[in-house]
Short mmCIF file of C-alpha atoms in Angstrom, two decimals:
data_model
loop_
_atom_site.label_atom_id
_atom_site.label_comp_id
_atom_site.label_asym_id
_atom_site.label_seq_id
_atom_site.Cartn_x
_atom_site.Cartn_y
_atom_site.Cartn_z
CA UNK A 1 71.36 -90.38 -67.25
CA UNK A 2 68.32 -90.28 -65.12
CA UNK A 3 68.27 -87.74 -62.30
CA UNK A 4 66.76 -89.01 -59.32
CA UNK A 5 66.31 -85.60 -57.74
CA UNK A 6 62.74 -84.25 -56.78
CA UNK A 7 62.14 -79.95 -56.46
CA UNK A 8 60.58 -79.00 -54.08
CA UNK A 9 62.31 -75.51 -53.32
CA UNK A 10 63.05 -72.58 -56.02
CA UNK A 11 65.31 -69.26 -55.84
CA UNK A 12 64.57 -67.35 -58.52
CA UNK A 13 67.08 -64.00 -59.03
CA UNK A 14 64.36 -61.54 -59.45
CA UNK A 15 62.19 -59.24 -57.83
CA UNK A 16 58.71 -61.04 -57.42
CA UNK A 17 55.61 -60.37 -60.10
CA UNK A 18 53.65 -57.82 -58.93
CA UNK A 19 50.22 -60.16 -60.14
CA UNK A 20 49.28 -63.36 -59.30
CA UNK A 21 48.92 -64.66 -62.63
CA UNK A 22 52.21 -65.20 -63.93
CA UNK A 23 54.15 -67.86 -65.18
CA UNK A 24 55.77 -68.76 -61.97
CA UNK A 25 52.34 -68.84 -60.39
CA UNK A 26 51.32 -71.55 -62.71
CA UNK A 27 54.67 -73.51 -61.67
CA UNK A 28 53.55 -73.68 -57.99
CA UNK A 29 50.46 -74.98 -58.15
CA UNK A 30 51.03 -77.37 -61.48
CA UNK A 31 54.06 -78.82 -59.66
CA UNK A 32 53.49 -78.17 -55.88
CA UNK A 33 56.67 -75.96 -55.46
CA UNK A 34 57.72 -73.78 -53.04
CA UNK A 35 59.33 -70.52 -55.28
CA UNK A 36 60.95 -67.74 -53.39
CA UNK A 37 62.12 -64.18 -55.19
CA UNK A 38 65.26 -62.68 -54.46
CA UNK A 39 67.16 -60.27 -56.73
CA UNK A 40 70.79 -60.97 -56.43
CA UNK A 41 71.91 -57.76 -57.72
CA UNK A 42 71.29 -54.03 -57.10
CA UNK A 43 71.85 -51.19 -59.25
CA UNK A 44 73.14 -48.03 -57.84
CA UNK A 45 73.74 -44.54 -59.27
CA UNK A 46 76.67 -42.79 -59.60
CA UNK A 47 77.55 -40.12 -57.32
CA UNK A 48 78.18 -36.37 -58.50
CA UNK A 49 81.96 -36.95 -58.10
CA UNK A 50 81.78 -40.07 -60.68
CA UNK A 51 79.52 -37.96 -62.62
CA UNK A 52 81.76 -35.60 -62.86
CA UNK A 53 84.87 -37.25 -63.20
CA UNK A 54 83.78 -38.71 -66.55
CA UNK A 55 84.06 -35.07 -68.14
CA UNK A 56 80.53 -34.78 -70.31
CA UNK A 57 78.89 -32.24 -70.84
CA UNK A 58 75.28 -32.78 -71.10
CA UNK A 59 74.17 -29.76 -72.33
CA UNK A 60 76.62 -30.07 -75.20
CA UNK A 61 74.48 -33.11 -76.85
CA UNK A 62 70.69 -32.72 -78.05
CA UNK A 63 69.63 -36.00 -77.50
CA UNK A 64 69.42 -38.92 -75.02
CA UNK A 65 69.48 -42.17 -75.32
CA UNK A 66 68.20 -44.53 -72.73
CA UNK A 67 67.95 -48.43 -72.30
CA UNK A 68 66.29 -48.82 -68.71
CA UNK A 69 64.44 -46.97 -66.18
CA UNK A 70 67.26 -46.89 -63.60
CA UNK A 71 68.85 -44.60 -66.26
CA UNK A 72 65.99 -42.38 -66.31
CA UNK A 73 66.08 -41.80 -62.72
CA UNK A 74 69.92 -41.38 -62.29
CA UNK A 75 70.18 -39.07 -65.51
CA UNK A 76 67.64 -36.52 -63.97
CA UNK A 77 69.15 -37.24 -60.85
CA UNK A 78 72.61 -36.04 -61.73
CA UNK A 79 71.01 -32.96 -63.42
CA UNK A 80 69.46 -31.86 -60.26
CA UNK A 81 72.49 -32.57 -58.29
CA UNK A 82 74.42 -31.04 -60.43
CA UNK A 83 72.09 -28.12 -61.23
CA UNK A 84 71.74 -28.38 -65.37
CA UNK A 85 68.83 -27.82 -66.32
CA UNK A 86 67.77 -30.24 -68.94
CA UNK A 87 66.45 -28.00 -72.10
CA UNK A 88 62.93 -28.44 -72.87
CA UNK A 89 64.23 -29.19 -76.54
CA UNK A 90 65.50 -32.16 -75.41
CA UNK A 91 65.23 -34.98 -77.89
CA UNK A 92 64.76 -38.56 -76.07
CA UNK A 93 65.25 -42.16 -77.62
CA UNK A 94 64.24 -45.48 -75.50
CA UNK A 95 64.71 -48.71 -76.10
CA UNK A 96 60.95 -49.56 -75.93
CA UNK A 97 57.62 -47.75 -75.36
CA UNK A 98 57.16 -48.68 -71.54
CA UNK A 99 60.46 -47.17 -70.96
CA UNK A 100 59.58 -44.51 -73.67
CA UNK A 101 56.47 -43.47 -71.34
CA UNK A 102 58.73 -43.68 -67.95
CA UNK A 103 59.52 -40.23 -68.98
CA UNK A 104 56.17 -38.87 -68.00
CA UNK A 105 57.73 -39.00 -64.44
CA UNK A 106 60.17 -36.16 -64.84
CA UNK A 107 58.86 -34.68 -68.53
CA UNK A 108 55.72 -33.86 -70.76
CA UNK A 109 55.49 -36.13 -72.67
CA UNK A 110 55.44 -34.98 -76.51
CA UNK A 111 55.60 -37.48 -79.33
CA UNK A 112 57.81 -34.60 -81.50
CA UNK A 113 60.82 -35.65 -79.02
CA UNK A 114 60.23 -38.72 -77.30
CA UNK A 115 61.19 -41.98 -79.97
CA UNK A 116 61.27 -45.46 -79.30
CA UNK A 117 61.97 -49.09 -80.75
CA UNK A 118 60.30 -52.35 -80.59
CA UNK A 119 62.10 -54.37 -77.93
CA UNK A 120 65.85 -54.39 -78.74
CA UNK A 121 69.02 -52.15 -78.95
CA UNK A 122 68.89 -53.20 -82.61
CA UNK A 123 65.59 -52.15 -83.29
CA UNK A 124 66.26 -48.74 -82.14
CA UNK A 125 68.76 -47.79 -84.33
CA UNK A 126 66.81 -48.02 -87.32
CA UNK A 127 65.04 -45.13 -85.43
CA UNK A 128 68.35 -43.36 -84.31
CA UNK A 129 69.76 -43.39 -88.23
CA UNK A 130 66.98 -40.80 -89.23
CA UNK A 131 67.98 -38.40 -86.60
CA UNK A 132 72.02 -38.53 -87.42
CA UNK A 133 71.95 -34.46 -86.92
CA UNK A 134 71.95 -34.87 -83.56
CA UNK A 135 74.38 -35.32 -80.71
CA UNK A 136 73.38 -38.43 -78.81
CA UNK A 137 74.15 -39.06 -75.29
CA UNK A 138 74.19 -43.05 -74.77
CA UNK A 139 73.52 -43.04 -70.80
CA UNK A 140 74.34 -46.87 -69.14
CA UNK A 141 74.72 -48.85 -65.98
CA UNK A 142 77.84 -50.62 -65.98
CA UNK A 143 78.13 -53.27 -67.16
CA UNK A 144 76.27 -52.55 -70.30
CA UNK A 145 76.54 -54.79 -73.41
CA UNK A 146 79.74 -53.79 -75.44
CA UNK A 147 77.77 -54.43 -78.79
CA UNK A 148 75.38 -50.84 -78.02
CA UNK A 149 78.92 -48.77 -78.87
CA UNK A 150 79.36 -50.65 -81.80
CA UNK A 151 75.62 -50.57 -82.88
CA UNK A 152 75.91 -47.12 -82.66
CA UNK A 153 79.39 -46.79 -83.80
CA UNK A 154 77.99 -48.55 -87.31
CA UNK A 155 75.04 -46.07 -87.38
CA UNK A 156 77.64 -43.39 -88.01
CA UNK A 157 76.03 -40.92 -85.04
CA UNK A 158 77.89 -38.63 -83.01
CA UNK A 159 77.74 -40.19 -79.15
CA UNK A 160 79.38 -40.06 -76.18
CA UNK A 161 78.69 -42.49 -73.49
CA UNK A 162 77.88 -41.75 -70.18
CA UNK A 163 77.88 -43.87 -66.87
CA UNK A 164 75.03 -43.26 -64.35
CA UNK A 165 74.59 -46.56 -62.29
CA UNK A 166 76.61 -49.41 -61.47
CA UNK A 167 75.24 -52.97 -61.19
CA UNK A 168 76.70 -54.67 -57.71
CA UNK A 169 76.18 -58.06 -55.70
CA UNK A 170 73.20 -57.46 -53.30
CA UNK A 171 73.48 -59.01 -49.73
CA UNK A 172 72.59 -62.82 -49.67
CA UNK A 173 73.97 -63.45 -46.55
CA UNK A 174 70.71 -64.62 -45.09
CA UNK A 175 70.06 -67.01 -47.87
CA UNK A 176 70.03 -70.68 -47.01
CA UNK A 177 71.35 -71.55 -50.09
CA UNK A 178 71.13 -75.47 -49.01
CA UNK A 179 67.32 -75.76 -48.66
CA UNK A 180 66.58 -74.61 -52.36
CA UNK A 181 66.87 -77.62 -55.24
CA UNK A 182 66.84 -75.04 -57.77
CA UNK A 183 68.29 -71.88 -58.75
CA UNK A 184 67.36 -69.78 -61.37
CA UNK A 185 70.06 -66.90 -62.91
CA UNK A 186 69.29 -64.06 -65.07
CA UNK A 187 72.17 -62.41 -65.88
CA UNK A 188 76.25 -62.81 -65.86
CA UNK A 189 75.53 -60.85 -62.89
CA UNK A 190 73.42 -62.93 -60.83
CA UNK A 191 76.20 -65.47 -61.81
CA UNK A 192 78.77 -63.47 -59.95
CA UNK A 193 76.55 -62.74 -57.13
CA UNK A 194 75.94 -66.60 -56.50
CA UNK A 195 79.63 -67.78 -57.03
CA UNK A 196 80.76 -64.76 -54.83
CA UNK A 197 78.50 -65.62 -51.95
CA UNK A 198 78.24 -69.20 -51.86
CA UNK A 199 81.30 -70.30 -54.05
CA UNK A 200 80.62 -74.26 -54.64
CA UNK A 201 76.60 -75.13 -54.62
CA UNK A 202 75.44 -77.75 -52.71
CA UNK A 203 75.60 -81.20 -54.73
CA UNK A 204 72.72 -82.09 -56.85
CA UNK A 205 71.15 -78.05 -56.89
CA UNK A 206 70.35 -77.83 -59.86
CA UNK A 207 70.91 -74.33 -62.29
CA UNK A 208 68.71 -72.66 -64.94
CA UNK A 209 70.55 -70.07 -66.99
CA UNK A 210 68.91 -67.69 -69.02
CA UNK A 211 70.62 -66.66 -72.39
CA UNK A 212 74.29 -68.16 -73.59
CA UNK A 213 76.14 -64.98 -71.44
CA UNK A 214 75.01 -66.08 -68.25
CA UNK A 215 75.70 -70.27 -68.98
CA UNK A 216 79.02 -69.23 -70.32
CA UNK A 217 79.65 -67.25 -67.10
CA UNK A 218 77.99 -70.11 -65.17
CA UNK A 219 80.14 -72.55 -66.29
CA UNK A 220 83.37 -70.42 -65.92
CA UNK A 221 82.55 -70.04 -62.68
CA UNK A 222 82.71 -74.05 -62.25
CA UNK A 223 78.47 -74.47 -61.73
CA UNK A 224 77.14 -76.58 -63.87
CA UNK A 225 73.93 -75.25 -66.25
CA UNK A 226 70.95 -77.78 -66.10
CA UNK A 227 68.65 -75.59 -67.73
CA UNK A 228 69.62 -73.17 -70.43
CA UNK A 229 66.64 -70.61 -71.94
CA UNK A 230 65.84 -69.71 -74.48
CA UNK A 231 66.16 -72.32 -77.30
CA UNK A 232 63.81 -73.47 -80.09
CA UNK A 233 62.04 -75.87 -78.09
CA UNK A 234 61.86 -73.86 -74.77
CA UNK A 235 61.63 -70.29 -75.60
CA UNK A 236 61.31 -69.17 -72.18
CA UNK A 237 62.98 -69.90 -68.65
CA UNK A 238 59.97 -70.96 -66.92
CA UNK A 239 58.64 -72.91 -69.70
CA UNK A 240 62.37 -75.15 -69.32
CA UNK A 241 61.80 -74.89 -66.18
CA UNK A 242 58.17 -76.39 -66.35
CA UNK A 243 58.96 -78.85 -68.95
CA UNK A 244 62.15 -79.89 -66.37
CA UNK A 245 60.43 -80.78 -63.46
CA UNK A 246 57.71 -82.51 -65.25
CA UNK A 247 60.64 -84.77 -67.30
CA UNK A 248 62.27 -85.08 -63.76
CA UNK A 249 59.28 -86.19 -62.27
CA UNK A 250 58.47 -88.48 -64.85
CA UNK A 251 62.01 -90.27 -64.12
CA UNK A 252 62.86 -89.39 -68.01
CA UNK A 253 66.19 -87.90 -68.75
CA UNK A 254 66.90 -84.35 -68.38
CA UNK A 255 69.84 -84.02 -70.17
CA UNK A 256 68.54 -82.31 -72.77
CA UNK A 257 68.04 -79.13 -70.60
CA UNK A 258 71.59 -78.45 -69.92
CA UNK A 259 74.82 -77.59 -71.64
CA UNK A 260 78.04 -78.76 -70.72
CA UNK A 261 80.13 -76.27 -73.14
CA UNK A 262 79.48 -73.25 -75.16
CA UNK A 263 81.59 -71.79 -78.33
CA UNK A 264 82.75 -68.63 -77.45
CA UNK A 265 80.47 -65.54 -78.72
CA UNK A 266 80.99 -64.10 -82.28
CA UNK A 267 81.97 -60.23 -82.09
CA UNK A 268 78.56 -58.13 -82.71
CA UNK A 269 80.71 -55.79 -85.51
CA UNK A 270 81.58 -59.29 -87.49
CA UNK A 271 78.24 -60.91 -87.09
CA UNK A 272 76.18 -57.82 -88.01
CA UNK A 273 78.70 -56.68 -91.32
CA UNK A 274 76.19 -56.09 -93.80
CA UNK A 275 76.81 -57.09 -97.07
CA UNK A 276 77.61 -54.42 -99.85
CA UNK A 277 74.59 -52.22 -101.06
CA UNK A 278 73.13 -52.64 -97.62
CA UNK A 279 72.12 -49.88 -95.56
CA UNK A 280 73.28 -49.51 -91.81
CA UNK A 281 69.86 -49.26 -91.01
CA UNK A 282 69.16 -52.77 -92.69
CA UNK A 283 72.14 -53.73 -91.05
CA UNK A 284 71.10 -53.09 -87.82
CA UNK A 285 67.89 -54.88 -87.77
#
């Protein structure tokens, strides 16, 4: 089927590029669009009384494991609040480098207890396996990914996971949903956010999803997903997004874009069992 539909007006769920030259940059003025930024989701930290209703004792683990910088900010937060001093021992594992050198903000930074991965959860336990003397404290926002316990769980660490910020619907009251063609998601999240506020979407808007969680949620939600990112041949949302609007403009069809249906996710333990003789570490990659 050939959509007849023309955009001319883009939400995007995010907080806008602080340069110029980025991707969505290139999408206004290749396409003439109009591209607004709005994050439809806020992240909050916990308060001393959720802190302390979780019952963990930092200063009972040598190590911290974080995965953002909100955590950063709410972990020292709590400490302050809650007067622990954080020991300057203090061994401190991050997802990647940039949130890695985040620390500088509250620490000096010393490579001897400051580690880091490539770009995934995965990729940092490789890291985390060589250190298995120590006792890791796994702080998250919630929701978190459920696959991070059992990453770690497989690594055979000591952990305990701690709660510092929770992830909740910002305020899109002021949002004329109606005057955008397009809407771009992120997360499950963002998915939530949109349904919550708005419930039903104006006919023809269309929907880019980013990743197989947030169509799956998109579609459970009864919103159709137009655009789903990444696959092989569009790696990237605003790549689909580009290559979209140029098919739609072209009159070709844009089915291609979308899903309709997805099979329901494997469990991380099953799809990452590694095979006898293989390490965790190998397993983990």
């Amino acid at each position: 089927m050939v959509n007849t539909l023309k955009v001319k007006r883009i939400l995007i769920s995010q907080p806008a590029p602080s340069s110029d030259k980025s991707p969505f940059s290139e999408l206004t003025s290749k396409h003439k669009v109009e591209i607004d930024f709005r994050p439809f989701i806020t992240v909050e930290g916990v308060t001393v009384k959720e802190f302390r209703a979780q019952r963990v004792d930092v200063l009972a683990h040598t190590a911290v494991i974080f995965t953002s910088r909100k955590t950063i900010d709410n972990f020292f937060r709590i400490c302050e609040e809650c007067r622990i001093a954080v020991p300057e021992d203090m061994k401190y594992f991050c997802v990647t480098e940039a949130i890695a050198l985040y620390l500088q903000k509250y620490i000096v930074y010393r490579k001897r207890k400051i580690f880091y991965g490539t770009a995934t959860f995965a990729d940092l336990m490789e890291v985390v396996a060589k250190h298995k003397e120590e006792k890791f404290l796994v702080a998250l926002s919630d929701p978190h990914k459920p696959e991070i316990q059992q990453l770690l769980a497989r690594t055979g660490v000591k952990f305990t996971k701690i709660i510092l910020a929770h992830t909740v619907p910002a305020d899109l009251s002021d949002i004329a949903i109606d005057t955008y063609d397009l809407v771009a998601c992120y997360s499950q999240a963002d998915i939530k956010a949109l349904h919550g506020h708005f419930g039903a979407l104006p006919q023809g808007m269309i929907v880019a999803a980013l990743g197989n969680a947030t169509a799956r949620e998109a579609l459970a939600s009864g919103l159709p997903v137009d655009i789903l990112a990444p696959t092989p041949k569009y790696p990237s949302l605003t790549m689909a997004i580009d290559k979209y609007i140029a098919a739609l403009n072209g009159g070709e069809s844009v089915e291609e874009f979308g899903v309709k249906e997805l099979p329901e996710p494997v469990s991380a333990v099953a799809a990452k069992k590694p095979a006898r003789g293989k390490s965790v570490s190998a397993a983990a990659k």
